mmCIF file of N, CA and C in Angstrom:
data_model
loop_
_atom_site.group_PDB
_atom_site.id
_atom_site.type_symbol
_atom_site.label_atom_id
_atom_site.label_comp_id
_atom_site.label_asym_id
_atom_site.label_seq_id
_atom_site.Cartn_x
_atom_site.Cartn_y
_atom_site.Cartn_z
ATOM 1 N N UNK D 1 146.366 -23.094 -17.997
ATOM 2 C CA UNK D 1 145.116 -22.875 -17.294
ATOM 3 C C UNK D 1 144.905 -24.037 -16.328
ATOM 4 N N UNK D 2 144.730 -23.685 -15.071
ATOM 5 C CA UNK D 2 144.625 -24.703 -14.041
ATOM 6 C C UNK D 2 143.229 -25.324 -13.989
ATOM 7 N N UNK D 3 142.205 -24.500 -13.878
ATOM 8 C CA UNK D 3 140.845 -25.001 -13.692
ATOM 9 C C UNK D 3 139.929 -24.392 -14.742
ATOM 10 N N UNK D 4 139.449 -25.193 -15.701
ATOM 11 C CA UNK D 4 138.586 -24.634 -16.751
ATOM 12 C C UNK D 4 137.202 -24.229 -16.251
ATOM 13 N N UNK D 5 136.855 -24.600 -15.025
ATOM 14 C CA UNK D 5 135.533 -24.280 -14.477
ATOM 15 C C UNK D 5 135.300 -22.774 -14.384
ATOM 16 N N UNK D 6 136.339 -22.018 -13.998
ATOM 17 C CA UNK D 6 136.183 -20.575 -13.806
ATOM 18 C C UNK D 6 135.867 -19.864 -15.123
ATOM 19 N N UNK D 7 136.678 -20.025 -16.181
ATOM 20 C CA UNK D 7 136.328 -19.320 -17.417
ATOM 21 C C UNK D 7 135.025 -19.813 -18.036
ATOM 22 N N UNK D 8 134.708 -21.090 -17.880
ATOM 23 C CA UNK D 8 133.441 -21.587 -18.423
ATOM 24 C C UNK D 8 132.245 -20.988 -17.684
ATOM 25 N N UNK D 9 132.380 -20.803 -16.372
ATOM 26 C CA UNK D 9 131.311 -20.163 -15.598
ATOM 27 C C UNK D 9 131.155 -18.701 -16.015
ATOM 28 N N UNK D 10 132.282 -18.018 -16.213
ATOM 29 C CA UNK D 10 132.228 -16.627 -16.659
ATOM 30 C C UNK D 10 131.612 -16.514 -18.050
ATOM 31 N N UNK D 11 131.960 -17.428 -18.949
ATOM 32 C CA UNK D 11 131.377 -17.404 -20.290
ATOM 33 C C UNK D 11 129.878 -17.707 -20.255
ATOM 34 N N UNK D 12 129.463 -18.556 -19.338
ATOM 35 C CA UNK D 12 128.030 -18.820 -19.175
ATOM 36 C C UNK D 12 127.307 -17.551 -18.739
ATOM 37 N N UNK D 13 127.896 -16.829 -17.783
ATOM 38 C CA UNK D 13 127.316 -15.557 -17.347
ATOM 39 C C UNK D 13 127.259 -14.551 -18.477
ATOM 40 N N UNK D 14 128.327 -14.495 -19.287
ATOM 41 C CA UNK D 14 128.349 -13.580 -20.430
ATOM 42 C C UNK D 14 127.263 -13.936 -21.432
ATOM 43 N N UNK D 15 127.098 -15.222 -21.669
ATOM 44 C CA UNK D 15 126.047 -15.671 -22.591
ATOM 45 C C UNK D 15 124.653 -15.355 -22.084
ATOM 46 N N UNK D 16 124.446 -15.521 -20.776
ATOM 47 C CA UNK D 16 123.139 -15.202 -20.195
ATOM 48 C C UNK D 16 122.847 -13.707 -20.278
ATOM 49 N N UNK D 17 123.864 -12.878 -20.014
ATOM 50 C CA UNK D 17 123.673 -11.427 -20.133
ATOM 51 C C UNK D 17 123.330 -11.043 -21.566
ATOM 52 N N UNK D 18 124.035 -11.640 -22.515
ATOM 53 C CA UNK D 18 123.798 -11.319 -23.922
ATOM 54 C C UNK D 18 122.414 -11.789 -24.359
ATOM 55 N N UNK D 19 122.026 -13.000 -23.961
ATOM 56 C CA UNK D 19 120.702 -13.506 -24.315
ATOM 57 C C UNK D 19 119.607 -12.639 -23.701
ATOM 58 N N UNK D 20 119.792 -12.238 -22.454
ATOM 59 C CA UNK D 20 118.805 -11.379 -21.802
ATOM 60 C C UNK D 20 118.736 -10.013 -22.478
ATOM 61 N N UNK D 21 119.870 -9.520 -22.955
ATOM 62 C CA UNK D 21 119.882 -8.222 -23.638
ATOM 63 C C UNK D 21 119.023 -8.258 -24.893
ATOM 64 N N UNK D 22 119.064 -9.367 -25.605
ATOM 65 C CA UNK D 22 118.269 -9.474 -26.828
ATOM 66 C C UNK D 22 116.814 -9.837 -26.537
ATOM 67 N N UNK D 23 116.567 -10.493 -25.402
ATOM 68 C CA UNK D 23 115.202 -10.908 -25.073
ATOM 69 C C UNK D 23 114.377 -9.784 -24.450
ATOM 70 N N UNK D 24 115.039 -8.907 -23.713
ATOM 71 C CA UNK D 24 114.315 -7.849 -23.013
ATOM 72 C C UNK D 24 114.067 -6.649 -23.919
ATOM 73 N N UNK D 25 112.990 -6.006 -23.688
ATOM 74 C CA UNK D 25 112.671 -4.791 -24.436
ATOM 75 C C UNK D 25 113.183 -3.574 -23.667
ATOM 76 N N UNK D 26 113.227 -2.446 -24.297
ATOM 77 C CA UNK D 26 113.620 -1.214 -23.618
ATOM 78 C C UNK D 26 115.114 -1.125 -23.422
ATOM 79 N N UNK D 27 115.522 -1.104 -22.154
ATOM 80 C CA UNK D 27 116.929 -0.919 -21.833
ATOM 81 C C UNK D 27 117.677 -2.233 -21.650
ATOM 82 N N UNK D 28 117.159 -3.325 -22.156
ATOM 83 C CA UNK D 28 117.828 -4.614 -22.058
ATOM 84 C C UNK D 28 119.192 -4.624 -22.718
ATOM 85 N N UNK D 29 119.390 -3.755 -23.704
ATOM 86 C CA UNK D 29 120.682 -3.706 -24.404
ATOM 87 C C UNK D 29 121.821 -3.336 -23.457
ATOM 88 N N UNK D 30 121.494 -2.719 -22.305
ATOM 89 C CA UNK D 30 122.535 -2.375 -21.327
ATOM 90 C C UNK D 30 123.224 -3.619 -20.755
ATOM 91 N N UNK D 31 122.572 -4.768 -20.852
ATOM 92 C CA UNK D 31 123.178 -6.005 -20.360
ATOM 93 C C UNK D 31 124.325 -6.483 -21.248
ATOM 94 N N UNK D 32 124.481 -5.882 -22.416
ATOM 95 C CA UNK D 32 125.623 -6.232 -23.260
ATOM 96 C C UNK D 32 126.939 -5.803 -22.606
ATOM 97 N N UNK D 33 126.896 -4.729 -21.831
ATOM 98 C CA UNK D 33 128.103 -4.224 -21.174
ATOM 99 C C UNK D 33 128.661 -5.238 -20.161
ATOM 100 N N UNK D 34 127.860 -5.714 -19.181
ATOM 101 C CA UNK D 34 128.419 -6.729 -18.276
ATOM 102 C C UNK D 34 128.731 -8.042 -18.990
ATOM 103 N N UNK D 35 127.986 -8.353 -20.038
ATOM 104 C CA UNK D 35 128.296 -9.555 -20.811
ATOM 105 C C UNK D 35 129.669 -9.478 -21.450
ATOM 106 N N UNK D 36 129.991 -8.308 -21.996
ATOM 107 C CA UNK D 36 131.314 -8.106 -22.582
ATOM 108 C C UNK D 36 132.396 -8.186 -21.508
ATOM 109 N N UNK D 37 132.157 -7.542 -20.370
ATOM 110 C CA UNK D 37 133.149 -7.551 -19.290
ATOM 111 C C UNK D 37 133.408 -8.978 -18.801
ATOM 112 N N UNK D 38 132.362 -9.773 -18.651
ATOM 113 C CA UNK D 38 132.539 -11.159 -18.221
ATOM 114 C C UNK D 38 133.323 -11.969 -19.248
ATOM 115 N N UNK D 39 133.077 -11.713 -20.525
ATOM 116 C CA UNK D 39 133.823 -12.448 -21.549
ATOM 117 C C UNK D 39 135.295 -12.061 -21.542
ATOM 118 N N UNK D 40 135.612 -10.809 -21.233
ATOM 119 C CA UNK D 40 137.017 -10.381 -21.145
ATOM 120 C C UNK D 40 137.715 -11.043 -19.948
ATOM 121 N N UNK D 41 137.023 -11.160 -18.824
ATOM 122 C CA UNK D 41 137.615 -11.822 -17.657
ATOM 123 C C UNK D 41 137.806 -13.308 -17.960
ATOM 124 N N UNK D 42 136.852 -13.912 -18.648
ATOM 125 C CA UNK D 42 136.998 -15.321 -19.043
ATOM 126 C C UNK D 42 138.219 -15.496 -19.945
ATOM 127 N N UNK D 43 138.430 -14.570 -20.876
ATOM 128 C CA UNK D 43 139.605 -14.646 -21.751
ATOM 129 C C UNK D 43 140.891 -14.510 -20.944
ATOM 130 N N UNK D 44 140.884 -13.650 -19.934
ATOM 131 C CA UNK D 44 142.070 -13.488 -19.088
ATOM 132 C C UNK D 44 142.370 -14.781 -18.331
ATOM 133 N N UNK D 45 141.338 -15.423 -17.790
ATOM 134 C CA UNK D 45 141.544 -16.699 -17.101
ATOM 135 C C UNK D 45 142.006 -17.771 -18.068
ATOM 136 N N UNK D 46 141.377 -17.829 -19.238
ATOM 137 C CA UNK D 46 141.660 -18.886 -20.205
ATOM 138 C C UNK D 46 143.102 -18.801 -20.714
ATOM 139 N N UNK D 47 143.568 -17.589 -21.000
ATOM 140 C CA UNK D 47 144.910 -17.425 -21.565
ATOM 141 C C UNK D 47 145.986 -17.207 -20.503
ATOM 142 N N UNK D 48 145.588 -16.831 -19.294
ATOM 143 C CA UNK D 48 146.558 -16.522 -18.254
ATOM 144 C C UNK D 48 147.223 -15.170 -18.457
ATOM 145 N N UNK D 49 146.635 -14.327 -19.300
ATOM 146 C CA UNK D 49 147.201 -13.014 -19.621
ATOM 147 C C UNK D 49 146.307 -11.921 -19.045
ATOM 148 N N UNK D 50 146.820 -11.193 -18.063
ATOM 149 C CA UNK D 50 146.014 -10.162 -17.410
ATOM 150 C C UNK D 50 145.802 -8.928 -18.284
ATOM 151 N N UNK D 51 146.452 -8.861 -19.446
ATOM 152 C CA UNK D 51 146.256 -7.722 -20.344
ATOM 153 C C UNK D 51 144.804 -7.629 -20.813
ATOM 154 N N UNK D 52 144.076 -8.737 -20.791
ATOM 155 C CA UNK D 52 142.664 -8.738 -21.175
ATOM 156 C C UNK D 52 141.827 -7.868 -20.237
ATOM 157 N N UNK D 53 142.318 -7.634 -19.038
ATOM 158 C CA UNK D 53 141.552 -6.885 -18.041
ATOM 159 C C UNK D 53 141.689 -5.381 -18.195
ATOM 160 N N UNK D 54 142.587 -4.927 -19.041
ATOM 161 C CA UNK D 54 142.697 -3.513 -19.345
ATOM 162 C C UNK D 54 143.269 -2.662 -18.240
ATOM 163 N N UNK D 55 144.135 -3.230 -17.412
ATOM 164 C CA UNK D 55 144.692 -2.457 -16.298
ATOM 165 C C UNK D 55 145.599 -1.329 -16.775
ATOM 166 N N UNK D 56 146.169 -1.458 -17.956
ATOM 167 C CA UNK D 56 147.062 -0.415 -18.461
ATOM 168 C C UNK D 56 146.444 0.368 -19.617
ATOM 169 N N UNK D 57 145.225 0.049 -19.962
ATOM 170 C CA UNK D 57 144.558 0.680 -21.086
ATOM 171 C C UNK D 57 143.240 1.270 -20.593
ATOM 172 N N UNK D 58 143.175 2.582 -20.459
ATOM 173 C CA UNK D 58 142.015 3.235 -19.846
ATOM 174 C C UNK D 58 140.689 2.946 -20.559
ATOM 175 N N UNK D 59 140.613 2.985 -21.894
ATOM 176 C CA UNK D 59 139.321 2.668 -22.523
ATOM 177 C C UNK D 59 138.845 1.250 -22.227
ATOM 178 N N UNK D 60 139.754 0.298 -22.198
ATOM 179 C CA UNK D 60 139.364 -1.070 -21.871
ATOM 180 C C UNK D 60 138.963 -1.156 -20.407
ATOM 181 N N UNK D 61 139.652 -0.429 -19.545
ATOM 182 C CA UNK D 61 139.305 -0.425 -18.116
ATOM 183 C C UNK D 61 137.883 0.095 -17.910
ATOM 184 N N UNK D 62 137.461 1.057 -18.699
ATOM 185 C CA UNK D 62 136.079 1.551 -18.592
ATOM 186 C C UNK D 62 135.076 0.494 -19.041
ATOM 187 N N UNK D 63 135.453 -0.293 -20.033
ATOM 188 C CA UNK D 63 134.570 -1.367 -20.473
ATOM 189 C C UNK D 63 134.466 -2.468 -19.418
ATOM 190 N N UNK D 64 135.476 -2.573 -18.563
ATOM 191 C CA UNK D 64 135.491 -3.588 -17.514
ATOM 192 C C UNK D 64 134.788 -3.126 -16.238
ATOM 193 N N UNK D 65 134.266 -1.910 -16.235
ATOM 194 C CA UNK D 65 133.663 -1.329 -15.041
ATOM 195 C C UNK D 65 132.583 -2.199 -14.390
ATOM 196 N N UNK D 66 131.661 -2.833 -15.126
ATOM 197 C CA UNK D 66 130.665 -3.665 -14.435
ATOM 198 C C UNK D 66 131.293 -4.801 -13.627
ATOM 199 N N UNK D 67 132.306 -5.447 -14.189
ATOM 200 C CA UNK D 67 132.969 -6.532 -13.459
ATOM 201 C C UNK D 67 133.744 -5.985 -12.264
ATOM 202 N N UNK D 68 134.455 -4.891 -12.463
ATOM 203 C CA UNK D 68 135.243 -4.296 -11.387
ATOM 204 C C UNK D 68 134.342 -3.874 -10.228
ATOM 205 N N UNK D 69 133.213 -3.261 -10.536
ATOM 206 C CA UNK D 69 132.274 -2.842 -9.493
ATOM 207 C C UNK D 69 131.701 -4.049 -8.752
ATOM 208 N N UNK D 70 131.332 -5.085 -9.488
ATOM 209 C CA UNK D 70 130.789 -6.289 -8.849
ATOM 210 C C UNK D 70 131.842 -6.969 -7.972
ATOM 211 N N UNK D 71 133.092 -7.002 -8.420
ATOM 212 C CA UNK D 71 134.163 -7.607 -7.624
ATOM 213 C C UNK D 71 134.404 -6.799 -6.354
ATOM 214 N N UNK D 72 134.343 -5.477 -6.455
ATOM 215 C CA UNK D 72 134.537 -4.623 -5.274
ATOM 216 C C UNK D 72 133.415 -4.846 -4.257
ATOM 217 N N UNK D 73 132.175 -4.873 -4.744
ATOM 218 C CA UNK D 73 131.033 -5.107 -3.846
ATOM 219 C C UNK D 73 131.150 -6.481 -3.189
ATOM 220 N N UNK D 74 131.534 -7.483 -3.962
ATOM 221 C CA UNK D 74 131.701 -8.826 -3.418
ATOM 222 C C UNK D 74 132.771 -8.859 -2.330
ATOM 223 N N UNK D 75 133.877 -8.155 -2.546
ATOM 224 C CA UNK D 75 134.942 -8.142 -1.537
ATOM 225 C C UNK D 75 134.468 -7.478 -0.248
ATOM 226 N N UNK D 76 133.646 -6.461 -0.368
ATOM 227 C CA UNK D 76 133.134 -5.787 0.825
ATOM 228 C C UNK D 76 132.125 -6.656 1.564
ATOM 229 N N UNK D 77 131.317 -7.410 0.842
ATOM 230 C CA UNK D 77 130.356 -8.297 1.488
ATOM 231 C C UNK D 77 131.056 -9.427 2.221
ATOM 232 N N UNK D 78 132.115 -9.972 1.644
ATOM 233 C CA UNK D 78 132.845 -11.072 2.276
ATOM 234 C C UNK D 78 133.627 -10.618 3.494
ATOM 235 N N UNK D 79 134.042 -9.356 3.528
ATOM 236 C CA UNK D 79 134.881 -8.898 4.635
ATOM 237 C C UNK D 79 134.157 -7.968 5.611
ATOM 238 N N UNK D 80 132.855 -7.833 5.487
ATOM 239 C CA UNK D 80 132.136 -6.935 6.396
ATOM 240 C C UNK D 80 132.236 -7.467 7.819
ATOM 241 N N UNK D 81 132.391 -6.556 8.730
ATOM 242 C CA UNK D 81 132.499 -6.914 10.130
ATOM 243 C C UNK D 81 133.898 -7.313 10.566
ATOM 244 N N UNK D 82 134.833 -7.420 9.637
ATOM 245 C CA UNK D 82 136.211 -7.767 10.001
ATOM 246 C C UNK D 82 136.995 -6.499 10.303
ATOM 247 N N UNK D 83 137.940 -6.629 11.175
ATOM 248 C CA UNK D 83 138.756 -5.511 11.570
ATOM 249 C C UNK D 83 139.777 -5.148 10.492
ATOM 250 N N UNK D 84 139.970 -3.882 10.266
ATOM 251 C CA UNK D 84 140.960 -3.421 9.312
ATOM 252 C C UNK D 84 142.316 -3.413 10.000
ATOM 253 N N UNK D 85 143.320 -3.999 9.342
ATOM 254 C CA UNK D 85 144.662 -4.039 9.945
ATOM 255 C C UNK D 85 145.615 -3.159 9.200
#
């Protein structure tokens, strides 16, 4: 592992999602899903094993959907206005 900052930041986000899920009433439990996804990405960074991301396992890939969607949106925001080559 090159830089421990990345997985620690992801684990912090996972912890915040989990804490908010328990603190909020109603549909707060839905925050457990992105919290789980962030913890899986942190494990992938920490171990250097991309199998944690579920690219070859469809049920795990569905659990990673919040992270995948956020990464896709982020990529579009960073590249908006650029020419497609």
